[in-house]
């Protein structure tokens, strides 16, 4: 019984510790976060191409992916960037993602 209670307590602490949190301009939600916002703007005209790049995190223990502006631009063949947006999501502090959207021509 004591072992089960200890195991349950450890699982609860891990689940509610918000290890995989992403910061946002308005703060992070306790249960779920999904926020889009601008990262950068240039004087170039808005192009028709959009490139994306994503990185993710699990429990603050494992992070993977390339969410760089360069990776997003290269993937879409963008040479002149007009602006960069991002989307940050977080589910219970267990799983979070950061996606970069690069617009240009």
Short mmCIF file of N, CA and C in Angstrom, two decimals, residues 4-95:
data_model
loop_
_atom_site.label_atom_id
_atom_site.label_comp_id
_atom_site.label_asym_id
_atom_site.label_seq_id
_atom_site.Cartn_x
_atom_site.Cartn_y
_atom_site.Cartn_z
N UNK A 4 2.46 1.80 -3.39
CA UNK A 4 1.51 2.34 -4.37
C UNK A 4 1.28 3.83 -4.15
N UNK A 5 1.15 4.23 -2.90
CA UNK A 5 0.95 5.64 -2.58
C UNK A 5 2.16 6.47 -2.98
N UNK A 6 3.35 5.94 -2.74
CA UNK A 6 4.57 6.63 -3.12
C UNK A 6 4.66 6.76 -4.64
N UNK A 7 4.37 5.68 -5.35
CA UNK A 7 4.41 5.71 -6.82
C UNK A 7 3.39 6.71 -7.36
N UNK A 8 2.20 6.70 -6.81
CA UNK A 8 1.16 7.63 -7.25
C UNK A 8 1.57 9.08 -6.96
N UNK A 9 2.18 9.31 -5.82
CA UNK A 9 2.65 10.66 -5.48
C UNK A 9 3.73 11.14 -6.44
N UNK A 10 4.65 10.27 -6.80
CA UNK A 10 5.71 10.63 -7.73
C UNK A 10 5.16 10.94 -9.12
N UNK A 11 4.21 10.15 -9.57
CA UNK A 11 3.58 10.40 -10.87
C UNK A 11 2.83 11.72 -10.85
N UNK A 12 2.11 12.00 -9.78
CA UNK A 12 1.36 13.25 -9.67
C UNK A 12 2.30 14.45 -9.65
N UNK A 13 3.41 14.35 -8.93
CA UNK A 13 4.37 15.45 -8.89
C UNK A 13 4.97 15.70 -10.26
N UNK A 14 5.29 14.65 -10.97
CA UNK A 14 5.86 14.81 -12.32
C UNK A 14 4.83 15.40 -13.27
N UNK A 15 3.59 14.96 -13.16
CA UNK A 15 2.55 15.43 -14.08
C UNK A 15 2.19 16.88 -13.84
N UNK A 16 2.25 17.34 -12.62
CA UNK A 16 1.82 18.69 -12.30
C UNK A 16 2.98 19.66 -12.06
N UNK A 17 4.19 19.26 -12.38
CA UNK A 17 5.33 20.13 -12.13
C UNK A 17 5.57 21.13 -13.25
N UNK A 18 4.87 21.00 -14.37
CA UNK A 18 5.02 21.91 -15.52
C UNK A 18 6.46 21.98 -15.98
N UNK A 19 7.02 20.85 -16.24
CA UNK A 19 8.41 20.78 -16.67
C UNK A 19 8.61 21.27 -18.10
N UNK A 20 7.64 21.11 -18.95
CA UNK A 20 7.78 21.48 -20.36
C UNK A 20 6.96 22.73 -20.65
N UNK A 21 7.36 23.84 -20.05
CA UNK A 21 6.61 25.09 -20.18
C UNK A 21 7.23 25.97 -21.25
N UNK A 22 6.40 26.63 -22.05
CA UNK A 22 6.87 27.62 -23.01
C UNK A 22 6.39 28.99 -22.55
N UNK A 23 7.28 29.97 -22.60
CA UNK A 23 6.86 31.32 -22.20
C UNK A 23 6.17 32.01 -23.36
N UNK A 24 5.20 32.85 -23.06
CA UNK A 24 4.47 33.61 -24.07
C UNK A 24 4.37 35.06 -23.62
N UNK A 25 4.08 35.97 -24.54
CA UNK A 25 3.95 37.37 -24.14
C UNK A 25 2.83 37.62 -23.13
N UNK A 26 1.84 36.73 -23.07
CA UNK A 26 0.72 36.92 -22.16
C UNK A 26 0.74 35.95 -20.99
N UNK A 27 1.76 35.12 -20.90
CA UNK A 27 1.83 34.12 -19.84
C UNK A 27 1.34 32.77 -20.33
N UNK A 28 1.63 31.74 -19.57
CA UNK A 28 1.24 30.38 -19.94
C UNK A 28 0.00 29.96 -19.16
N UNK A 29 -0.89 29.24 -19.82
CA UNK A 29 -2.07 28.72 -19.15
C UNK A 29 -1.71 27.52 -18.29
N UNK A 30 -2.43 27.30 -17.22
CA UNK A 30 -2.15 26.19 -16.32
C UNK A 30 -2.44 24.84 -16.96
N UNK A 31 -3.50 24.77 -17.76
CA UNK A 31 -3.88 23.51 -18.38
C UNK A 31 -3.43 23.41 -19.84
N UNK A 32 -3.65 24.49 -20.59
CA UNK A 32 -3.34 24.46 -22.02
C UNK A 32 -2.98 25.86 -22.50
N UNK A 33 -1.99 25.93 -23.36
CA UNK A 33 -1.58 27.20 -23.97
C UNK A 33 -1.48 27.00 -25.47
N UNK A 34 -2.00 27.95 -26.23
CA UNK A 34 -1.83 27.98 -27.68
C UNK A 34 -1.84 29.45 -28.08
N UNK A 35 -0.65 30.00 -28.31
CA UNK A 35 -0.50 31.43 -28.57
C UNK A 35 0.31 31.65 -29.84
N UNK A 36 -0.21 32.51 -30.72
CA UNK A 36 0.52 32.95 -31.91
C UNK A 36 0.97 34.38 -31.69
N UNK A 37 2.19 34.71 -32.10
CA UNK A 37 2.63 36.11 -32.05
C UNK A 37 3.78 36.34 -33.00
N UNK A 38 4.04 37.61 -33.28
CA UNK A 38 5.10 37.99 -34.21
C UNK A 38 6.45 37.95 -33.50
N UNK A 39 7.46 37.49 -34.22
CA UNK A 39 8.82 37.45 -33.68
C UNK A 39 9.67 38.57 -34.28
N UNK A 40 9.51 38.81 -35.60
CA UNK A 40 10.34 39.82 -36.27
C UNK A 40 9.65 40.31 -37.54
N UNK A 41 9.97 41.55 -37.91
CA UNK A 41 9.42 42.16 -39.13
C UNK A 41 10.56 42.88 -39.84
N UNK A 42 10.59 42.77 -41.17
CA UNK A 42 11.58 43.49 -41.97
C UNK A 42 10.86 44.46 -42.90
N UNK A 43 11.63 45.22 -43.66
CA UNK A 43 11.04 46.16 -44.61
C UNK A 43 10.75 45.50 -45.96
N UNK A 44 11.08 44.22 -46.12
CA UNK A 44 10.80 43.51 -47.38
C UNK A 44 9.30 43.33 -47.56
N UNK A 45 8.86 43.29 -48.83
CA UNK A 45 7.44 43.08 -49.11
C UNK A 45 7.04 41.65 -48.75
N UNK A 46 5.79 41.48 -48.39
CA UNK A 46 5.29 40.16 -48.00
C UNK A 46 5.28 39.25 -49.22
N UNK A 47 5.92 38.11 -49.12
CA UNK A 47 5.97 37.16 -50.22
C UNK A 47 4.87 36.13 -50.11
N UNK A 48 4.81 35.26 -51.11
CA UNK A 48 3.78 34.23 -51.16
C UNK A 48 4.21 32.93 -50.48
N UNK A 49 5.49 32.81 -50.17
CA UNK A 49 6.00 31.56 -49.59
C UNK A 49 5.93 31.61 -48.06
N UNK A 50 5.68 30.43 -47.48
CA UNK A 50 5.67 30.29 -46.02
C UNK A 50 6.46 29.03 -45.66
N UNK A 51 7.42 29.17 -44.79
CA UNK A 51 8.19 28.03 -44.31
C UNK A 51 7.95 27.83 -42.82
N UNK A 52 7.93 26.58 -42.39
CA UNK A 52 7.73 26.29 -40.96
C UNK A 52 8.85 25.40 -40.44
N UNK A 53 9.13 25.54 -39.17
CA UNK A 53 10.10 24.69 -38.48
C UNK A 53 9.62 24.54 -37.04
N UNK A 54 9.71 23.32 -36.50
CA UNK A 54 9.15 23.04 -35.17
C UNK A 54 10.15 22.30 -34.28
N UNK A 55 10.11 22.65 -33.01
CA UNK A 55 10.84 21.92 -31.97
C UNK A 55 9.83 21.55 -30.89
N UNK A 56 10.07 20.44 -30.21
CA UNK A 56 9.14 20.00 -29.16
C UNK A 56 9.91 19.55 -27.92
N UNK A 57 9.18 19.47 -26.82
CA UNK A 57 9.76 19.11 -25.54
C UNK A 57 8.79 18.21 -24.79
N UNK A 58 9.32 17.17 -24.15
CA UNK A 58 8.51 16.25 -23.36
C UNK A 58 9.02 16.27 -21.92
N UNK A 59 8.15 16.71 -21.01
CA UNK A 59 8.42 16.73 -19.56
C UNK A 59 9.69 17.49 -19.17
N UNK A 60 10.18 18.33 -20.05
CA UNK A 60 11.42 19.04 -19.74
C UNK A 60 12.63 18.13 -19.76
N UNK A 61 12.43 16.89 -20.18
CA UNK A 61 13.52 15.91 -20.20
C UNK A 61 14.11 15.71 -21.58
N UNK A 62 13.26 15.74 -22.60
CA UNK A 62 13.69 15.48 -23.97
C UNK A 62 13.23 16.62 -24.87
N UNK A 63 14.17 17.25 -25.54
CA UNK A 63 13.85 18.30 -26.51
C UNK A 63 14.39 17.88 -27.86
N UNK A 64 13.60 18.13 -28.92
CA UNK A 64 14.05 17.74 -30.25
C UNK A 64 13.48 18.67 -31.30
N UNK A 65 14.17 18.77 -32.42
CA UNK A 65 13.69 19.58 -33.53
C UNK A 65 14.56 20.79 -33.78
N UNK A 66 14.35 21.40 -34.93
CA UNK A 66 15.08 22.60 -35.33
C UNK A 66 14.05 23.67 -35.66
N UNK A 67 13.81 24.58 -34.75
CA UNK A 67 12.82 25.64 -34.95
C UNK A 67 13.50 26.96 -35.30
N UNK A 68 14.58 26.87 -36.06
CA UNK A 68 15.30 28.09 -36.43
C UNK A 68 14.67 28.76 -37.64
N UNK A 69 14.87 30.06 -37.74
CA UNK A 69 14.39 30.82 -38.89
C UNK A 69 15.07 30.30 -40.15
N UNK A 70 16.34 29.97 -40.06
CA UNK A 70 17.08 29.46 -41.20
C UNK A 70 16.48 28.16 -41.73
N UNK A 71 16.13 27.24 -40.83
CA UNK A 71 15.54 25.97 -41.26
C UNK A 71 14.19 26.19 -41.94
N UNK A 72 13.38 27.08 -41.40
CA UNK A 72 12.07 27.35 -41.99
C UNK A 72 12.21 28.01 -43.36
N UNK A 73 13.12 28.98 -43.47
CA UNK A 73 13.33 29.67 -44.74
C UNK A 73 13.89 28.73 -45.79
N UNK A 74 14.86 27.93 -45.40
CA UNK A 74 15.48 26.99 -46.34
C UNK A 74 14.47 25.97 -46.83
N UNK A 75 13.61 25.47 -45.95
CA UNK A 75 12.61 24.47 -46.32
C UNK A 75 11.61 24.97 -47.35
N UNK A 76 11.35 26.27 -47.36
CA UNK A 76 10.39 26.85 -48.30
C UNK A 76 11.07 27.57 -49.47
N UNK A 77 12.39 27.58 -49.48
CA UNK A 77 13.11 28.26 -50.54
C UNK A 77 13.00 29.78 -50.47
N UNK A 78 12.91 30.30 -49.27
CA UNK A 78 12.78 31.75 -49.07
C UNK A 78 14.17 32.37 -48.96
N UNK A 79 14.40 33.42 -49.79
CA UNK A 79 15.67 34.12 -49.76
C UNK A 79 15.54 35.52 -49.14
N UNK A 80 14.36 36.12 -49.26
CA UNK A 80 14.11 37.44 -48.68
C UNK A 80 12.95 37.31 -47.68
N UNK A 81 13.25 37.44 -46.42
CA UNK A 81 12.25 37.27 -45.36
C UNK A 81 11.50 38.58 -45.13
N UNK A 82 10.17 38.50 -45.09
CA UNK A 82 9.37 39.69 -44.80
C UNK A 82 9.01 39.78 -43.31
N UNK A 83 8.59 38.66 -42.74
CA UNK A 83 8.33 38.65 -41.30
C UNK A 83 8.33 37.22 -40.77
N UNK A 84 8.43 37.12 -39.45
CA UNK A 84 8.50 35.82 -38.77
C UNK A 84 7.46 35.81 -37.66
N UNK A 85 6.60 34.80 -37.67
CA UNK A 85 5.63 34.57 -36.60
C UNK A 85 6.01 33.29 -35.87
N UNK A 86 5.44 33.10 -34.70
CA UNK A 86 5.66 31.84 -34.00
C UNK A 86 4.38 31.41 -33.30
N UNK A 87 4.30 30.12 -33.02
CA UNK A 87 3.19 29.55 -32.27
C UNK A 87 3.78 28.71 -31.15
N UNK A 88 3.30 28.95 -29.95
CA UNK A 88 3.75 28.19 -28.78
C UNK A 88 2.56 27.45 -28.19
N UNK A 89 2.72 26.15 -28.00
CA UNK A 89 1.66 25.36 -27.38
C UNK A 89 2.23 24.59 -26.19
N UNK A 90 1.36 24.31 -25.24
CA UNK A 90 1.75 23.57 -24.05
C UNK A 90 0.53 22.84 -23.52
N UNK A 91 0.67 21.56 -23.24
CA UNK A 91 -0.41 20.76 -22.69
C UNK A 91 0.00 20.23 -21.32
N UNK A 92 -0.58 20.81 -20.29
CA UNK A 92 -0.37 20.38 -18.89
C UNK A 92 1.09 20.38 -18.45
N UNK A 93 1.95 21.10 -19.15
CA UNK A 93 3.36 21.09 -18.81
C UNK A 93 4.04 19.78 -19.15
N UNK A 94 3.33 18.91 -19.84
CA UNK A 94 3.87 17.60 -20.20
C UNK A 94 4.50 17.64 -21.58
N UNK A 95 3.82 18.29 -22.52
CA UNK A 95 4.28 18.34 -23.90
C UNK A 95 4.14 19.76 -24.43
#
